[in-house]
mmCIF file of C-alpha atoms in Angstrom:
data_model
loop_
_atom_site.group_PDB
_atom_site.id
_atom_site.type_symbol
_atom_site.label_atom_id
_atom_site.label_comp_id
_atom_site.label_asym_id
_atom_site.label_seq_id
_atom_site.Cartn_x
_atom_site.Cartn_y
_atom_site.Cartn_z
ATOM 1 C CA UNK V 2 19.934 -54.688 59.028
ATOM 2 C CA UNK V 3 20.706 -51.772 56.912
ATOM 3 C CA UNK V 4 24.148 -50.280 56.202
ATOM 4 C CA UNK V 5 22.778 -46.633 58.380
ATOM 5 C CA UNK V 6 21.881 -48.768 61.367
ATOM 6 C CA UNK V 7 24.184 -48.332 64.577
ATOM 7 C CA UNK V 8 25.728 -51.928 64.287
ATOM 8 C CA UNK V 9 28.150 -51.868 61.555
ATOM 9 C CA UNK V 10 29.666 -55.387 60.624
ATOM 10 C CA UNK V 11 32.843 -56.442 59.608
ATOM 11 C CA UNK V 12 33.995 -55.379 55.739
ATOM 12 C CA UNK V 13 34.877 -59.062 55.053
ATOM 13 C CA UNK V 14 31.696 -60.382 56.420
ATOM 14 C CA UNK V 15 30.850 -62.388 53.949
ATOM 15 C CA UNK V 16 27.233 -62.759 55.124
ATOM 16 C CA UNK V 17 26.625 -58.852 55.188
ATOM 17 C CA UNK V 18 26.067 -56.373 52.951
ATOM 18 C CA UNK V 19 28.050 -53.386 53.263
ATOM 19 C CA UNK V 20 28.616 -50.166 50.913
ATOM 20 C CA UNK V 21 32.563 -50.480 50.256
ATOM 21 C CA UNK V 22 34.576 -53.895 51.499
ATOM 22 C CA UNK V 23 37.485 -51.659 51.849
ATOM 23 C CA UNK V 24 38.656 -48.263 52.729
ATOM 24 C CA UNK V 25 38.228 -45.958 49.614
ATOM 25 C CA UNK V 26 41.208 -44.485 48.371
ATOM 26 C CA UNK V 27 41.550 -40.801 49.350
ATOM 27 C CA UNK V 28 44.362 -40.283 47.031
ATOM 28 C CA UNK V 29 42.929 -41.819 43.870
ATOM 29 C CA UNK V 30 39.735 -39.892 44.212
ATOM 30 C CA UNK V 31 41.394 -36.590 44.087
ATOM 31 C CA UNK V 32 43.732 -37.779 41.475
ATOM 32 C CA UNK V 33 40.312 -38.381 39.077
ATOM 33 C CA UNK V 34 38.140 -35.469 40.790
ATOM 34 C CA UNK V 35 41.469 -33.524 38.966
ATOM 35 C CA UNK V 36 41.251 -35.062 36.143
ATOM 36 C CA UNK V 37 38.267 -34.785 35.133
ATOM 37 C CA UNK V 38 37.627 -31.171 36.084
ATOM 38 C CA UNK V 39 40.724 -30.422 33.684
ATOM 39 C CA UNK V 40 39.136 -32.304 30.610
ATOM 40 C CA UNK V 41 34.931 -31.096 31.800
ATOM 41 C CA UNK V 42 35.863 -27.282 31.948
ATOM 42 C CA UNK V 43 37.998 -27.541 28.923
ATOM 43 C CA UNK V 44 34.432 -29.467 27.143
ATOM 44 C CA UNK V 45 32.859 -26.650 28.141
ATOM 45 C CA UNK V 46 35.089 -24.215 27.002
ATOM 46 C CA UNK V 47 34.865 -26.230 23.757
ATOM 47 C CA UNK V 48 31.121 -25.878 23.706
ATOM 48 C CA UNK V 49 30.627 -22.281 24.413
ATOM 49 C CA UNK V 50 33.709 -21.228 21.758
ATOM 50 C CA UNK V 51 32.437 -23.674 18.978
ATOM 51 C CA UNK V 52 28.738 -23.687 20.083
ATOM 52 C CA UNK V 53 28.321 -27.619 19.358
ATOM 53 C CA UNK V 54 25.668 -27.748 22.118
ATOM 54 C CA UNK V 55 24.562 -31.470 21.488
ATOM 55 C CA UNK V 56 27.984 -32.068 23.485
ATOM 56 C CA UNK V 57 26.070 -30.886 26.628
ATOM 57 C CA UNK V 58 25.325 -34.550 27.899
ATOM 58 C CA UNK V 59 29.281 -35.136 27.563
ATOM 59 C CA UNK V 60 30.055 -31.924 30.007
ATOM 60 C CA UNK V 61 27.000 -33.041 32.278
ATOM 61 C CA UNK V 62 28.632 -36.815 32.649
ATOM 62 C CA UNK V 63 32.018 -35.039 32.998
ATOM 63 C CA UNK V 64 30.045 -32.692 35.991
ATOM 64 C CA UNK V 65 28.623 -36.410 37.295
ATOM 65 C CA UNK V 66 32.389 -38.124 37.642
ATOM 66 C CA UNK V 67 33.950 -34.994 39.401
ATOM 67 C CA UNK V 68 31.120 -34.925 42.198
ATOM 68 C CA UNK V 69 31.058 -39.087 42.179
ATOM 69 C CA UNK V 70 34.443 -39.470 43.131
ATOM 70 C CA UNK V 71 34.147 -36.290 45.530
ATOM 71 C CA UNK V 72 31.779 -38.582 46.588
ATOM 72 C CA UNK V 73 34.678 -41.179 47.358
ATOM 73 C CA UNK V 74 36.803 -38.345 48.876
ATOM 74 C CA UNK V 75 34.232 -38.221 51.719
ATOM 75 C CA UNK V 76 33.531 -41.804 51.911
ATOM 76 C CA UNK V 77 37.341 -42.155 52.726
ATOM 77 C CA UNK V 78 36.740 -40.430 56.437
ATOM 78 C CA UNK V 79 33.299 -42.565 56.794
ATOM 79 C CA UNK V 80 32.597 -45.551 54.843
ATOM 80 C CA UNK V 81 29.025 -45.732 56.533
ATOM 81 C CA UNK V 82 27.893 -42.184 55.257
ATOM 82 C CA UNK V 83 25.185 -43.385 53.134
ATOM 83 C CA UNK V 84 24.874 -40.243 51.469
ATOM 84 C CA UNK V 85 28.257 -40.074 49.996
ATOM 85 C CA UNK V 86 28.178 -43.595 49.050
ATOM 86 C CA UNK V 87 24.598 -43.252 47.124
ATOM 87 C CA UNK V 88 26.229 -40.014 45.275
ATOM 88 C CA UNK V 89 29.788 -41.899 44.266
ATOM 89 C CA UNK V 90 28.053 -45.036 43.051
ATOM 90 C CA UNK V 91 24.878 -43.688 41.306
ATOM 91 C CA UNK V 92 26.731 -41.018 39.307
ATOM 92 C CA UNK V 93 29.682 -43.051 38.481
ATOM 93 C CA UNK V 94 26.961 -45.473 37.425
ATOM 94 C CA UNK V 95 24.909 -43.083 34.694
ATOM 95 C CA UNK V 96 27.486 -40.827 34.040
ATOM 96 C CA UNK V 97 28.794 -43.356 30.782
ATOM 97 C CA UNK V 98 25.007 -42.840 29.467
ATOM 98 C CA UNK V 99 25.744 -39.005 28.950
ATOM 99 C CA UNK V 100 28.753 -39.866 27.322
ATOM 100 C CA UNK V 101 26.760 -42.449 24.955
ATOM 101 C CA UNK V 102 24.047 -39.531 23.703
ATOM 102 C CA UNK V 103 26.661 -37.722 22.722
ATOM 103 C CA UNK V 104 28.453 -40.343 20.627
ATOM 104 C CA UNK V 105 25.430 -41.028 19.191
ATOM 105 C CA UNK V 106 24.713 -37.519 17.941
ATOM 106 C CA UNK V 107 28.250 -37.784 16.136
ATOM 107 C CA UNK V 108 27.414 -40.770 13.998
ATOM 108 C CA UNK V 109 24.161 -38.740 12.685
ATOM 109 C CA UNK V 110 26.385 -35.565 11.816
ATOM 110 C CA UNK V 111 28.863 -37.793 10.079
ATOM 111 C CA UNK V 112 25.806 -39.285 8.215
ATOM 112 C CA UNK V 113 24.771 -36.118 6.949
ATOM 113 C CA UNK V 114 28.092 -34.903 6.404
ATOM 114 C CA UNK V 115 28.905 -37.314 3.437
ATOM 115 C CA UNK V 116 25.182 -37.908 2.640
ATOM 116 C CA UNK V 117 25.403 -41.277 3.577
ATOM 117 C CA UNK V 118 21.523 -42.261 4.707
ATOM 118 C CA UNK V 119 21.048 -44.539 2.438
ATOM 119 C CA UNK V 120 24.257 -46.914 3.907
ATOM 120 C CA UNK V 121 22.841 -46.699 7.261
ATOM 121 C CA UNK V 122 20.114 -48.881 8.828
ATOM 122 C CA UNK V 123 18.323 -46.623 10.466
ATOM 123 C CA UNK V 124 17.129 -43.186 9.332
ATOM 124 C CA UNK V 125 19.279 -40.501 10.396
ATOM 125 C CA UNK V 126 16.159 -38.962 10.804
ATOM 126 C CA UNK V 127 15.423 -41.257 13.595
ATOM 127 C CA UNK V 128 19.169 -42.473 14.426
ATOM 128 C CA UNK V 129 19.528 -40.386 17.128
ATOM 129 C CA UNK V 130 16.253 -40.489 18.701
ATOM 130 C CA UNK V 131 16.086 -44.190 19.077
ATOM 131 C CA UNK V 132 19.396 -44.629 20.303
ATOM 132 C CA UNK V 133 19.300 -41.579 22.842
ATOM 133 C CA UNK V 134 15.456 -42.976 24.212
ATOM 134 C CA UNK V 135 16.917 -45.960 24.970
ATOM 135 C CA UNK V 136 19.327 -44.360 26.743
ATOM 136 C CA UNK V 137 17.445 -42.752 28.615
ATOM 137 C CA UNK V 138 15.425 -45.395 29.603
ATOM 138 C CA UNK V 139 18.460 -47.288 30.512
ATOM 139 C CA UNK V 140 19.141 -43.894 32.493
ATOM 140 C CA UNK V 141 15.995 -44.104 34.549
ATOM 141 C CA UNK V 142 16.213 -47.713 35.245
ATOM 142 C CA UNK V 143 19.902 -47.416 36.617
ATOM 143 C CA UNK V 144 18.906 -43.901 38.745
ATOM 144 C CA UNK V 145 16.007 -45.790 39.709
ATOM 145 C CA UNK V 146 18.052 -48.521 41.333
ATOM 146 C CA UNK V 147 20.513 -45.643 42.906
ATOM 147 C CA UNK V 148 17.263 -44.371 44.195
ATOM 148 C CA UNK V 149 16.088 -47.028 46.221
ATOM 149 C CA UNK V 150 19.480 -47.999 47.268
ATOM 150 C CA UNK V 151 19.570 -44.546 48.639
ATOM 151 C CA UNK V 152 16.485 -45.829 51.529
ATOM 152 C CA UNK V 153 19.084 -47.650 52.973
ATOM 153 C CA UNK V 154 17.500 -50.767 54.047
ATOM 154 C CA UNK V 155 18.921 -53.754 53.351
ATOM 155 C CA UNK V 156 16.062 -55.410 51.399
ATOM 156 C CA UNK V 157 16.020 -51.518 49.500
ATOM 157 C CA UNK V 158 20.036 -52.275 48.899
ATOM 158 C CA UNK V 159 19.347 -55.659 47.275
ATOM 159 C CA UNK V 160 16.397 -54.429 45.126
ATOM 160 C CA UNK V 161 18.569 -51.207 44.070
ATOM 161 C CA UNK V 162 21.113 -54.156 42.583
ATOM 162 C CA UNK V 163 18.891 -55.783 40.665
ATOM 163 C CA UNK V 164 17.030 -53.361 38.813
ATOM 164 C CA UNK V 165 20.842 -51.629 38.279
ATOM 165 C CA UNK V 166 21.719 -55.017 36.868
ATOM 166 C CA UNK V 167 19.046 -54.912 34.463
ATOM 167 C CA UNK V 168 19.210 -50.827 32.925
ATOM 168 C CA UNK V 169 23.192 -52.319 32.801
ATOM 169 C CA UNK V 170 22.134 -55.008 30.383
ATOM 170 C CA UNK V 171 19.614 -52.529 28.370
ATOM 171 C CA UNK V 172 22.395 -50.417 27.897
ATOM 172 C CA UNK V 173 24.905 -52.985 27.013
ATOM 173 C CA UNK V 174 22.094 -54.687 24.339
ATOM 174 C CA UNK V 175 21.406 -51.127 23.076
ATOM 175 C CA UNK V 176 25.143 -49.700 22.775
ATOM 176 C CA UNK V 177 26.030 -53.116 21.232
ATOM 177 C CA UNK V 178 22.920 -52.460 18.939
ATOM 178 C CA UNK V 179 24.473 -48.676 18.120
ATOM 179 C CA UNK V 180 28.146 -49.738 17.250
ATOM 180 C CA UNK V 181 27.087 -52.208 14.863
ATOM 181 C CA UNK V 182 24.854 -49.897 13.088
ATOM 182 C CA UNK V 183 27.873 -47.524 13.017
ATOM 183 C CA UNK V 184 30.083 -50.593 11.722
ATOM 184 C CA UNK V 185 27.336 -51.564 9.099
ATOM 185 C CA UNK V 186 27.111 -47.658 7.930
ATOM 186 C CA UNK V 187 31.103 -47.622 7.348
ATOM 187 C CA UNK V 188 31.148 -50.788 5.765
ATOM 188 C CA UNK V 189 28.520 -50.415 3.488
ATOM 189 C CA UNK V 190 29.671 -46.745 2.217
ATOM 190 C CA UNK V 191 33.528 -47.960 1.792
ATOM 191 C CA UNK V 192 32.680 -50.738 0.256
ATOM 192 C CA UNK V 193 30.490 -48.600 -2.785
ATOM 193 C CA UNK V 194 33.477 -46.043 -2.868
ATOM 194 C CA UNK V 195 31.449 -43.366 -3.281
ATOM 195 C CA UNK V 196 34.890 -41.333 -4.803
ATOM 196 C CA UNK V 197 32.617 -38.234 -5.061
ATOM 197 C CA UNK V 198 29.306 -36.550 -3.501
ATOM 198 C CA UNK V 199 26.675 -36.084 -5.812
ATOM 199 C CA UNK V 200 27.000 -32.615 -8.105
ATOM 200 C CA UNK V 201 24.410 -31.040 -6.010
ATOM 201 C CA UNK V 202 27.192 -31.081 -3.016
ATOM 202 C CA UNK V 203 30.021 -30.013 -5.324
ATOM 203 C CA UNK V 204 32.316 -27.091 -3.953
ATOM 204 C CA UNK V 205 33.518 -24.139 -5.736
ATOM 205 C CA UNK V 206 37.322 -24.527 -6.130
ATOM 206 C CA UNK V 207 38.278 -20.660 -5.411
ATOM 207 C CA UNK V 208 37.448 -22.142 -1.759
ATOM 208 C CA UNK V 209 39.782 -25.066 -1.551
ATOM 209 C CA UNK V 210 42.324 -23.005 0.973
ATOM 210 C CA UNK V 211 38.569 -22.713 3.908
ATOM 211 C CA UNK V 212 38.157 -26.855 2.702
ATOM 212 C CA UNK V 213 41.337 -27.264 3.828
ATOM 213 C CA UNK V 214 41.319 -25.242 7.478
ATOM 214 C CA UNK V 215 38.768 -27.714 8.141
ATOM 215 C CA UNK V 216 39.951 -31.194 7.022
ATOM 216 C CA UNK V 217 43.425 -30.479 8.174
ATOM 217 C CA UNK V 218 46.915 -30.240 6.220
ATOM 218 C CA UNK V 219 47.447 -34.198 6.277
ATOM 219 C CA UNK V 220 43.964 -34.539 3.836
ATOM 220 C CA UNK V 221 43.894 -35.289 0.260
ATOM 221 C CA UNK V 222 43.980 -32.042 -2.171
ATOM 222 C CA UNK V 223 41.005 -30.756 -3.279
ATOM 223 C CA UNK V 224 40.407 -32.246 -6.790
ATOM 224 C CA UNK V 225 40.325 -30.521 -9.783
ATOM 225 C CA UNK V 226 36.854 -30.401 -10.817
ATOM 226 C CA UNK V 227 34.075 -29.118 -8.683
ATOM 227 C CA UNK V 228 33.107 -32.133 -7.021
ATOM 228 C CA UNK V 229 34.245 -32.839 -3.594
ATOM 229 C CA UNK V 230 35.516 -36.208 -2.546
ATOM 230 C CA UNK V 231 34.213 -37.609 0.549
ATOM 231 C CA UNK V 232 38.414 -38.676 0.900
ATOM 232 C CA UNK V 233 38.670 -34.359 1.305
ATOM 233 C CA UNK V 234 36.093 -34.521 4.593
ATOM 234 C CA UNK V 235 37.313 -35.692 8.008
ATOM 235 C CA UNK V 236 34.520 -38.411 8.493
ATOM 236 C CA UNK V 237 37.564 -41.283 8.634
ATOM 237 C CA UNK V 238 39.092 -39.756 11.892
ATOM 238 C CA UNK V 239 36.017 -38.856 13.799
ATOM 239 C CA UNK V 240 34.411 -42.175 13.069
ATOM 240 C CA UNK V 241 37.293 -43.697 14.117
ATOM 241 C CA UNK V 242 37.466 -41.683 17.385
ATOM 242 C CA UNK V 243 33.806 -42.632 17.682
ATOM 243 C CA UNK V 244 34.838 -46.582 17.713
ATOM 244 C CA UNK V 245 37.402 -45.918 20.192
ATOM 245 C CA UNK V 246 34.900 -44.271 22.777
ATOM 246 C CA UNK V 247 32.254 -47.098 21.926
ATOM 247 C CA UNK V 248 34.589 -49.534 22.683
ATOM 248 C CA UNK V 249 36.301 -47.858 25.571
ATOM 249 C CA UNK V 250 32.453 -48.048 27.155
ATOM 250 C CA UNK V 251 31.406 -51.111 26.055
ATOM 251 C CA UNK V 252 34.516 -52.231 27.756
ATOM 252 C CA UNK V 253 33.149 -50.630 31.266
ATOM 253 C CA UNK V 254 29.892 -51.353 30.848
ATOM 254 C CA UNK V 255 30.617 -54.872 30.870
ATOM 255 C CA UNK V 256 32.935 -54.499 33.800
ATOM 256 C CA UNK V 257 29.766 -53.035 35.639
ATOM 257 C CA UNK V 258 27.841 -55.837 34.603
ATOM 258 C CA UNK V 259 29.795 -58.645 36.079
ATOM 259 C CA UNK V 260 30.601 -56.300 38.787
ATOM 260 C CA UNK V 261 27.506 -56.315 40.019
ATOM 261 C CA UNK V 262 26.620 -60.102 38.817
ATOM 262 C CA UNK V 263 28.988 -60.914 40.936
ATOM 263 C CA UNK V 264 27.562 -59.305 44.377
ATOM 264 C CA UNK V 265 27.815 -57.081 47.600
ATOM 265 C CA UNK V 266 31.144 -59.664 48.423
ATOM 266 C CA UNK V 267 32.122 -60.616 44.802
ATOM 267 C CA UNK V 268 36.280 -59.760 44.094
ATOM 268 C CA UNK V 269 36.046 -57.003 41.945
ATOM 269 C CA UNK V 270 33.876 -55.082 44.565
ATOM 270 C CA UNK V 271 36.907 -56.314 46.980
ATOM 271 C CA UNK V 272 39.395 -54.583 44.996
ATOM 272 C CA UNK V 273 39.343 -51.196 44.479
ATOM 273 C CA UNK V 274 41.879 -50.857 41.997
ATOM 274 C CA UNK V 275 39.217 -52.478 39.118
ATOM 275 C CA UNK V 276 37.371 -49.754 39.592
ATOM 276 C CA UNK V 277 40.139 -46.873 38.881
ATOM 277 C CA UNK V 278 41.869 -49.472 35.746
ATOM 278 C CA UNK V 279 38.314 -50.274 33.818
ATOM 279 C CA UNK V 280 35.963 -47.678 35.251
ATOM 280 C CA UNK V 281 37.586 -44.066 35.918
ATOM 281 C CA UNK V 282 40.227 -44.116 33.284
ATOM 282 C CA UNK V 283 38.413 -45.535 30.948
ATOM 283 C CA UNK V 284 35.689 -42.690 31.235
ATOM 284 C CA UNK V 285 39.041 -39.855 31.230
ATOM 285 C CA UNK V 286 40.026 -41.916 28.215
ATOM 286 C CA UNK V 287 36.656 -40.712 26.707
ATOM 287 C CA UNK V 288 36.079 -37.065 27.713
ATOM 288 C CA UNK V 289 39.740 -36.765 26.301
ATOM 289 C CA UNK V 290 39.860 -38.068 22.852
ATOM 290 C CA UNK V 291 37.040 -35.986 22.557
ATOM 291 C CA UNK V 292 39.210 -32.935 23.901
ATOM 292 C CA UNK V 293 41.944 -33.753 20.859
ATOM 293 C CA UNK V 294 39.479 -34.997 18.114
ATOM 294 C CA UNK V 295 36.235 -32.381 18.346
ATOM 295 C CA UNK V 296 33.594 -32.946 16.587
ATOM 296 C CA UNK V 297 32.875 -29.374 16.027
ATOM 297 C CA UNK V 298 35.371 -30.086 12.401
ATOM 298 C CA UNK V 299 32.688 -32.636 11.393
ATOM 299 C CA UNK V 300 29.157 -29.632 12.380
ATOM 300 C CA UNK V 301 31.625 -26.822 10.190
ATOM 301 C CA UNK V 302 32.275 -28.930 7.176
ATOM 302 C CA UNK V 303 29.079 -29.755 6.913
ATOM 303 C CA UNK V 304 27.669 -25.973 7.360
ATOM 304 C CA UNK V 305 30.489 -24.750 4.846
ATOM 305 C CA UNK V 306 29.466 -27.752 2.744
ATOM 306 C CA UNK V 307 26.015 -26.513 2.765
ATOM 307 C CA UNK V 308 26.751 -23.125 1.877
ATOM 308 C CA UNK V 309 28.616 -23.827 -0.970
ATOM 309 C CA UNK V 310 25.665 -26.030 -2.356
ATOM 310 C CA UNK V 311 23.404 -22.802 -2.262
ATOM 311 C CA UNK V 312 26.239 -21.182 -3.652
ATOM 312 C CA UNK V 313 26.879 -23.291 -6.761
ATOM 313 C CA UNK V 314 23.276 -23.676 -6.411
ATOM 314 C CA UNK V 315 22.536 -19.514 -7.614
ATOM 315 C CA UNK V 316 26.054 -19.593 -9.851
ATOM 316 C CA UNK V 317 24.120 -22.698 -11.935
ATOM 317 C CA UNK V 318 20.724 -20.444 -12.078
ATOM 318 C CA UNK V 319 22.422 -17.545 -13.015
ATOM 319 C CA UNK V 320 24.382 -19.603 -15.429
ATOM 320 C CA UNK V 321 20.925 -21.191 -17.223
ATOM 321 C CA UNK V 322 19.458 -17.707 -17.105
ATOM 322 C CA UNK V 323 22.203 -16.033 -19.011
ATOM 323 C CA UNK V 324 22.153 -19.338 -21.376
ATOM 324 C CA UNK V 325 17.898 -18.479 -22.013
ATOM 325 C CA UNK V 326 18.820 -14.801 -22.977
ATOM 326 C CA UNK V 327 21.130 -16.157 -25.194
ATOM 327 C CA UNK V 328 18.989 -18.278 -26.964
ATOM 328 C CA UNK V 329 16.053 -15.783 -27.117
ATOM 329 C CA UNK V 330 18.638 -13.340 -29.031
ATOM 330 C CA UNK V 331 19.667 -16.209 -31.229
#
């Protein structure tokens, strides 16, 4: 029988399936419902002040942990309440797929950023709607699965598993995919040391004081010419920051995976504490290093970099205007 019928078995009944095999933590949830409401509003305060809205999938998975673990809060006084356990366990599930369309987005502004399409293996064009479809279809699968579960039959419950098992390996197969066409793109645009982006992206040097607001006091000097270094752009520690965060879900997707491999009465569904160590704070881990490293600096360097091409741009006509009056004189 389902988990909402009257007769509720044992939590170590092996032979049952049953929505928690333990009390949930009261404490823990509100220790993470806290936490992440401190790091989601400060996201969003983030995203209204420097307008980066292609960080609104972050600030909606930050929205998904703080009601999934209010979701645990309640499950603490009931552990039978289907509805609180549906709410904990599908948006805890998804909410790392929000994060992931984000993190995605970053790679194609660091992309453009150095002009660096031609290192990467797919279009940035396309980059980030290939990665974020399959995303989303990883999405549906997994909300799918929450969505049956959510019947509450037992045969519903067991379905619900499996077809969450399977968006967990599309996502795993497609993030996988993602950070090694981030690692190829680094690799391949180190390794031709491009010391300087072409002329057409060269900066004025009477703004070298703005080019330095951006990159941050502990960058290289502008150089003396008019060319700009990639070295003098903070691509390094954002793509860095966007390794960490793959990593950091790759990590917890993979946990999910053999969670639910594993079963209804498998040990890491036994022991809550897995879920806080290589689930929750992984997640916090996330939504914070993108607190500290923004990638608003990356969306303004690139803008300033772009004015500054138009800018050099006009100086250069003006310049081989002046130079055909000359010559008509002469």
């Amino acid at each position: 029988m389902g988990p909402s019928a009257d007769y509720h078995p044992s939590l170590d009944d092996p032979d049952a399936w049953v929505p928690y095999r333990y009390i949930p933590s009261k404490a823990a949830a509100i220790v993470f419902v806290v936490a992440f409401c401190l790091t989601t509003f400060f996201h969003v305060f983030q995203l209204i002040k420097k307008r980066t809205w292609y960080f609104i999938p972050l600030v909606i998975g930050g929205f998904f942990e703080i009601i999934g673990f209010i979701g645990r809060v309640l499950s603490n006084s009931d552990v039978w309440a289907l509805g609180p356990f549906v709410m904990q366990s599908l948006l805890l599930l998804v909410a790392p797929a929000l994060f992931a369309a984000s993190i995605y987005i970053i790679l194609g502004r660091i992309i453009l950023l150095v002009d660096g399409e031609k290192y990467s293996l797919i279009r940035q064009k396309w980059l980030t709607k290939a990665f974020v479809a399959g995303d989303v279809f990883s999405f549906c699968i997994q909300g799918g699965g929450g969505g049956i579960q959510a019947i509450g039959t037992l045969s519903a419950m067991h379905t619900g598993e499996k077809l969450i098992i399977a968006g967990l390996f599309i996502q795993l197969f497609w993030f996988g995919f993602f950070i090694l066409v981030a690692g190829v793109f680094h690799f391949r645009l180190t390794r031709n040391d491009p010391s300087k982006l072409p002329t057409s992206f060269a900066l004025g040097r009477s703004r070298n004081t703005s080019i330095r607001r951006l990159t941050g006091s502990s960058m290289a000097p502008m150089s003396p010419s008019n060319s700009l270094s990639i070295d003098e752009l903070p691509w390094r520690r954002h793509i860095y920051a966007l390794y960490i965060a793959s990593v950091l879900i790759m990590v917890r997707s993979v946990f999910r995976v053999i969670e639910y491999l594993m079963g209804n009465n498998g040990y890491l569904l036994k022991h809550e504490v897995f879920l806080y160590i290589f689930d929750a704070t992984l997640m916090f881990f996330v939504m914070a290093l993108f607190n500290w490293i923004h990638p608003s600096q990356v969306t303004d360097s690139y803008k300033m970099r772009l004015a500054h091409e138009v800018e050099l741009g006009a100086h250069q006509t003006r310049e081989q205007y002046l130079g055909a009056k000359v010559d008509e004189r002469a």
